[in-house]
Coordinates of C-alpha atoms and ligand atoms in Angstrom, one line a residue:
M1 CA 11.7 -2.1 -21.2
K2 CA 11.1 -5.7 -21.9
G3 CA 14.0 -7.5 -22.8
K4 CA 16.4 -4.6 -22.6
A5 CA 17.7 -5.3 -19.0
L6 CA 20.7 -3.3 -18.2
S7 CA 22.9 -3.9 -15.4
S8 CA 21.2 -1.6 -13.0
V9 CA 17.8 -1.4 -14.4
P10 CA 16.3 -4.7 -13.8
F11 CA 13.6 -6.4 -16.2
F12 CA 11.0 -7.8 -13.4
D13 CA 9.5 -11.4 -14.2
N14 CA 7.7 -13.3 -11.6
R15 CA 4.4 -14.4 -10.2
I16 CA 3.3 -10.7 -9.8
T17 CA 4.2 -9.3 -13.2
R18 CA 3.2 -12.5 -15.1
L19 CA -0.5 -12.4 -12.8
T20 CA -1.3 -8.6 -13.5
G21 CA 0.5 -7.9 -16.9
I22 CA 2.5 -5.0 -15.3
D23 CA 6.4 -4.7 -15.8
I24 CA 7.3 -3.3 -12.3
P25 CA 5.8 -4.8 -9.0
I26 CA 5.2 -2.0 -7.3
L27 CA 1.9 -0.5 -6.3
N28 CA 0.4 2.7 -4.8
A29 CA -1.6 1.9 -1.3
P30 CA -5.2 2.4 -2.1
M31 CA -5.7 5.7 0.1
G32 CA -9.0 7.1 -0.1
G33 CA -8.9 10.9 -0.5
V34 CA -5.1 10.3 -1.4
A35 CA -4.7 8.3 -4.2
T36 CA -6.5 10.4 -6.9
P37 CA -7.0 9.1 -10.3
E38 CA -3.6 11.1 -11.3
L39 CA -1.8 9.4 -8.9
V40 CA -3.1 5.9 -9.8
A41 CA -2.8 6.6 -13.3
A42 CA 0.9 7.7 -12.9
V43 CA 1.5 4.5 -11.2
A44 CA -0.1 2.6 -14.1
E45 CA 1.9 4.7 -16.8
A46 CA 5.3 4.1 -15.1
G47 CA 4.7 0.4 -15.4
G48 CA 3.5 -0.2 -11.6
L49 CA 0.1 -1.2 -10.5
G50 CA -2.3 1.3 -9.5
L51 CA -4.9 0.7 -7.2
V52 CA -8.3 2.5 -7.0
P53 CA -9.4 3.1 -3.4
G54 CA -12.7 1.4 -3.0
S55 CA -13.5 3.2 0.3
I56 CA -14.4 6.0 -1.9
G57 CA -17.9 4.3 -2.5
S58 CA -19.3 2.7 -5.8
K59 CA -20.5 5.9 -7.5
A60 CA -17.0 7.9 -7.0
A61 CA -15.1 4.6 -7.8
T62 CA -17.3 4.4 -11.2
T63 CA -15.9 8.0 -12.0
F64 CA -12.5 7.3 -10.8
I65 CA -12.0 4.2 -13.3
R66 CA -13.5 6.2 -16.1
V67 CA -10.9 9.1 -15.6
M68 CA -8.3 6.2 -15.4
R69 CA -9.3 4.7 -18.5
E70 CA -8.8 8.3 -20.3
R71 CA -5.6 8.6 -18.8
T72 CA -3.9 4.8 -19.3
N73 CA -4.2 1.8 -21.4
R74 CA -2.7 0.1 -18.6
P75 CA -3.8 -2.3 -16.1
F76 CA -4.7 -1.5 -12.7
G77 CA -6.6 -2.7 -9.9
A78 CA -8.7 -1.7 -6.9
N79 CA -8.9 -2.4 -2.9
I80 CA -12.1 -3.2 -0.9
P81 CA -11.5 -2.3 2.6
V82 CA -14.0 -4.3 3.8
S83 CA -15.4 -2.6 6.8
F84 CA -15.3 0.9 5.3
S85 CA -16.9 0.0 2.1
E86 CA -20.5 0.0 0.4
A87 CA -21.7 -3.7 -0.2
S88 CA -22.3 -2.4 -3.9
I89 CA -18.6 -1.6 -4.5
V90 CA -18.5 -5.5 -5.5
D91 CA -20.7 -5.0 -8.4
T92 CA -19.0 -2.2 -9.7
L93 CA -15.4 -3.5 -9.9
V94 CA -17.2 -6.7 -11.9
E95 CA -19.1 -4.1 -13.9
Q96 CA -15.9 -2.1 -14.6
R97 CA -13.9 -5.1 -15.5
V98 CA -11.3 -4.6 -13.0
R99 CA -8.8 -7.7 -13.0
F100 CA -7.1 -7.4 -9.6
V101 CA -8.5 -6.9 -6.3
T102 CA -7.0 -6.5 -2.9
T103 CA -9.4 -6.9 0.1
S104 CA -8.6 -5.5 3.5
T105 CA -9.5 -4.7 7.3
G106 CA -10.8 -8.0 8.3
P107 CA -11.1 -11.8 7.6
V108 CA -11.4 -13.0 3.9
P109 CA -14.9 -11.5 2.8
A110 CA -17.8 -14.1 1.5
F111 CA -17.8 -12.2 -1.7
V112 CA -13.9 -13.8 -3.1
P113 CA -15.4 -16.7 -4.9
R114 CA -17.9 -14.4 -7.0
L115 CA -14.7 -12.2 -8.0
Q116 CA -12.5 -15.2 -9.0
Q117 CA -15.4 -16.5 -11.0
E118 CA -15.4 -13.4 -12.8
G119 CA -12.0 -13.7 -13.6
I120 CA -10.6 -11.3 -11.0
A121 CA -7.5 -12.1 -9.0
V122 CA -7.8 -11.6 -5.3
F123 CA -5.1 -10.9 -2.8
H124 CA -5.8 -10.5 1.1
V125 CA -4.3 -8.1 3.5
V126 CA -2.8 -10.1 6.4
T127 CA -0.7 -9.1 9.5
S128 CA 0.1 -12.2 11.3
L129 CA 1.1 -15.8 10.0
E130 CA -2.4 -17.0 11.7
T131 CA -4.3 -14.5 9.5
A132 CA -2.3 -15.3 6.3
R133 CA -3.1 -19.2 6.8
R134 CA -6.6 -18.6 7.1
A135 CA -6.7 -16.2 3.9
A136 CA -4.8 -19.4 2.1
D137 CA -7.4 -21.7 3.2
A138 CA -10.1 -19.4 1.9
G139 CA -8.5 -19.7 -1.6
V140 CA -7.1 -16.1 -2.2
D141 CA -4.7 -15.6 -5.2
G142 CA -2.0 -14.1 -2.8
L143 CA -1.4 -12.1 0.0
I144 CA -0.5 -8.4 1.0
V145 CA 1.5 -8.8 4.1
E146 CA 1.5 -5.5 6.3
G147 CA 4.3 -4.9 8.7
S148 CA 3.4 -3.0 12.1
E149 CA 5.9 -0.1 10.7
G150 CA 3.3 0.7 7.9
G151 CA 0.7 3.8 7.8
G152 CA -2.7 3.6 8.3
L153 CA -5.0 0.6 10.1
R154 CA -2.8 -2.1 11.3
G155 CA -3.4 -5.4 12.7
A156 CA -4.7 -6.0 16.1
Q157 CA -1.1 -8.0 16.6
E158 CA 1.8 -5.5 15.8
V159 CA 4.4 -7.8 14.1
P160 CA 7.1 -5.9 12.0
M161 CA 7.9 -6.6 8.4
M162 CA 11.3 -8.0 9.1
V163 CA 9.6 -10.9 11.2
L164 CA 6.3 -11.3 9.2
L165 CA 7.4 -11.2 5.5
P166 CA 9.8 -14.4 5.7
L167 CA 7.9 -15.8 8.2
V168 CA 4.8 -16.0 6.0
A169 CA 7.0 -16.4 2.7
S170 CA 8.4 -19.5 4.0
H171 CA 5.1 -21.3 5.5
I172 CA 2.6 -20.0 2.4
D173 CA 3.1 -20.5 -1.2
L174 CA 1.3 -18.0 -2.6
P175 CA 2.9 -14.8 -4.3
V176 CA 3.1 -12.2 -1.4
I177 CA 3.3 -8.4 -1.7
A178 CA 5.1 -6.3 1.0
A179 CA 3.4 -3.2 2.5
G180 CA 5.1 -1.3 5.5
G181 CA 8.3 0.5 5.3
I182 CA 9.2 0.6 1.8
S183 CA 9.9 3.7 0.3
D184 CA 13.1 3.4 -2.1
G185 CA 15.1 0.7 -4.0
R186 CA 17.0 -0.7 -0.8
S187 CA 13.8 -1.0 1.0
M188 CA 12.2 -2.9 -1.9
A189 CA 15.2 -5.1 -2.1
A190 CA 15.1 -5.8 1.2
A191 CA 11.4 -6.8 1.2
F192 CA 12.5 -9.4 -1.9
A193 CA 15.0 -10.9 -0.2
L194 CA 12.6 -11.7 2.7
G195 CA 10.2 -13.5 0.2
A196 CA 8.0 -10.7 -1.7
E197 CA 7.3 -10.7 -5.1
G198 CA 5.9 -7.0 -5.4
V199 CA 5.9 -4.0 -2.6
Q200 CA 3.7 -1.5 -1.8
M201 CA 4.0 2.1 -1.0
G202 CA 1.7 4.1 1.3
T203 CA 3.6 6.8 3.0
R204 CA 6.1 7.6 0.3
M205 CA 3.0 7.9 -2.0
V206 CA 1.0 10.5 0.1
A207 CA 4.1 12.7 -0.4
S208 CA 4.2 12.8 -4.3
L209 CA 3.2 15.6 -6.7
E210 CA -0.1 13.7 -7.4
A211 CA -1.3 12.9 -4.1
G212 CA -4.6 14.8 -3.4
V213 CA -3.9 16.2 0.2
H214 CA -2.6 19.6 1.1
E215 CA 0.9 20.6 0.6
N216 CA 1.2 21.0 4.7
L217 CA 0.8 17.1 5.1
K218 CA 3.2 16.2 2.3
N219 CA 6.2 18.8 3.9
A220 CA 5.0 17.3 7.5
I221 CA 6.1 13.8 6.1
V222 CA 9.2 15.3 4.4
A223 CA 10.1 16.9 7.6
A224 CA 9.1 14.2 10.1
A225 CA 11.3 11.7 11.8
E226 CA 10.9 8.1 12.2
T227 CA 9.9 8.4 15.8
E228 CA 7.2 10.9 14.7
S229 CA 4.7 8.0 13.5
I230 CA 3.0 6.6 16.5
M231 CA 0.3 3.7 16.8
I232 CA -3.0 5.4 18.6
N233 CA -6.3 3.6 19.5
R234 CA -4.4 0.4 20.5
H235 CA -7.2 -0.1 23.2
H236 CA -10.0 -0.3 20.9
Q237 CA -8.7 -3.3 18.8
R238 CA -8.1 -0.9 15.8
P239 CA -4.4 0.2 16.2
I240 CA -3.9 3.1 13.8
R241 CA -0.4 4.4 12.8
V242 CA -0.6 8.3 12.2
L243 CA 1.5 11.4 12.3
R244 CA 2.3 12.5 16.2
T245 CA 0.2 16.0 16.5
A246 CA -1.4 17.4 19.5
T247 CA -4.9 15.7 18.3
T248 CA -3.4 12.3 17.6
E249 CA -1.3 11.8 20.6
K250 CA -4.3 11.9 23.1
Y251 CA -5.3 8.8 21.8
L252 CA -2.4 7.1 22.8
D253 CA -4.0 7.0 26.4
A254 CA -6.2 4.0 27.4
A255 CA -8.8 6.1 28.4
A256 CA -9.2 8.0 25.3
G257 CA -12.3 7.3 23.1
D258 CA -11.9 5.2 19.5
A259 CA -10.4 7.6 17.1
F260 CA -11.9 6.1 14.1
K261 CA -15.6 7.1 15.8
E262 CA -14.5 10.6 17.3
I263 CA -12.0 12.2 14.6
M264 CA -11.7 10.1 11.3
Y265 CA -14.1 12.3 9.3
D266 CA -12.2 15.6 10.4
T267 CA -9.3 14.1 8.5
L268 CA -11.1 15.4 5.2
R269 CA -10.5 18.8 6.3
L270 CA -6.8 18.0 7.0
Y271 CA -6.4 16.8 3.8
S272 CA -8.5 19.6 2.0
D273 CA -7.1 22.5 3.9
G274 CA -3.9 21.3 5.6
D275 CA -5.1 21.8 9.2
M276 CA -2.8 19.5 10.9
E277 CA -4.9 19.2 13.9
S278 CA -7.9 18.1 12.6
G279 CA -8.4 14.4 12.4
F280 CA -5.3 11.8 11.8
A281 CA -2.7 11.6 9.1
S282 CA -2.2 7.8 8.4
V283 CA 1.7 8.1 8.2
G284 CA 4.2 5.2 8.6
Q285 CA 7.7 5.2 10.3
V286 CA 9.3 5.2 7.0
A287 CA 8.3 9.1 6.6
G288 CA 11.8 9.3 8.7
R289 CA 13.3 8.2 5.6
I290 CA 11.4 10.5 2.9
D291 CA 13.5 13.8 2.3
G292 CA 11.7 15.1 -0.7
M293 CA 8.3 15.4 -2.6
L294 CA 8.4 14.0 -5.9
P295 CA 6.2 13.0 -9.1
V296 CA 4.9 9.4 -8.8
A297 CA 6.8 8.5 -12.2
E298 CA 10.2 9.4 -10.3
I299 CA 9.5 7.6 -7.2
I300 CA 9.2 4.5 -9.3
R301 CA 12.1 5.2 -11.7
R302 CA 14.6 5.8 -8.8
T303 CA 13.2 2.9 -6.7
V304 CA 13.7 0.4 -9.8
E305 CA 17.2 1.7 -10.5
E306 CA 18.0 1.8 -6.9
F307 CA 16.7 -1.9 -6.3
G308 CA 19.1 -3.1 -9.4
Q309 CA 22.0 -1.3 -8.1
A310 CA 21.2 -2.8 -4.2
V311 CA 20.9 -6.3 -5.5
A312 CA 23.9 -6.1 -7.4
A313 CA 26.0 -4.6 -4.7
L314 CA 25.1 -7.2 -2.1
A315 CA 27.0 -10.2 -4.1
R316 CA 29.8 -7.7 -5.2
N317 CA 30.2 -6.2 -1.6
H318 CA 29.8 -9.2 0.5
L319 CA 30.7 -12.6 -1.1
N320 CA 33.9 -13.9 -1.6
R321 CA 34.4 -15.4 -4.9
Q322 CA 37.8 -16.8 -4.5
S323 CA 36.6 -19.5 -2.3
Ligands
LIG1 C1 -3.1 7.8 4.1 C2 -3.6 6.0 4.0 C3 -4.7 5.7 4.0 C4 -4.7 4.0 3.6 N1 -5.9 3.6 3.3 C5 -5.9 2.2 3.1 C6 -7.2 1.5 2.8 O1 -8.0 2.0 2.4 N2 -7.1 0.3 2.4 C7 -6.0 -0.7 2.6 O2 -6.1 -2.0 2.3 N3 -4.7 0.3 3.2 C8 -4.6 1.4 3.4 N4 -3.7 1.7 3.9 C9 -2.4 1.1 4.2 C10 -1.5 0.8 2.8 O3 -2.2 -0.1 2.0 C11 -0.2 0.4 3.4 O4 -0.4 -1.3 4.2 C12 0.8 1.1 4.3 O5 0.4 2.4 3.9 C13 1.9 0.6 4.0 O6 2.9 1.3 4.9 P1 3.8 2.5 4.3 O7 3.0 3.6 4.6 O8 5.0 2.5 5.2 O9 4.2 2.4 2.9 C14 -3.6 3.1 4.1 C15 -2.1 4.1 4.1 C16 -2.1 5.7 4.3 C17 -0.7 6.0 4.8

């Protein structure tokens, strides 16, 4: 696509594409058990930045990366969700010569300078202006800004993308990737208008052909209304946004136990057998906008095309050129 920008199909050139060597600044969320090598390789092959989920452990990540390299020559990265990861994942990613790493689930970890010395760019996941400032002070190369509408573990303070993204972008001069509520070109264009230079898709990618979960979950996302994604576990300082089921709605209650401790591992049965009452399915509010299961390449192709149309239509439909 390089150098051949059509009117509605943009050619991206910004800090994210230059830093990572990708063509299209779209990332898959690094979802353990969901983002399979097939899914992550499909993102990379489509021109996006595939992220390997570090939560699967060092041994599994090594195999994952080997399969990725058999499937694609294009760049990809990895995520280290610090509070759910083995310490050895850092050595594994260095040994495997991964060039881009995101760190999440807490403050900037002490191993970040080591990754950077190895030539790895590190982006940290933030959920407030305060956590973004702390990450910038710790010297990370960029930020993943996560809005509270997104699926999965959320920040203790719940700030939606519409407020958080322009706030962070206007105060901190680092490249920003937006995560939360992005499923198509219109939402990607909105994120870019708010200051992002890339987007990360979670829920949209769960409902993809390549996602490693049972069809019941993919179909549930396609069928879900925007109101069926609920924030549970708030009372244990680890809110998590999930699909409403009889099992998960119990954890709305302040008196309920910690969903991470009680039901997290049951989620594996939900993924493999499609038992929707096992564990919790991390699903964002954007499920309400997802109306079909698609191959990853098609999600990215449609998003890029619609992004170009959306950006062009804004000026065409709303600006008066006569004045
Ligand atoms: C099933 C699932 C698993 C996730 N696992 C991780 C993870 O291991 N590490 C991480 O940084 N974020 C994880 N996330 C959060 C995503 O990276 C991202 O912030 C979120 O999905 C974006 O919102 P969206 O679901 O509206 O696209 C997960 C999200 C989902 C839906």
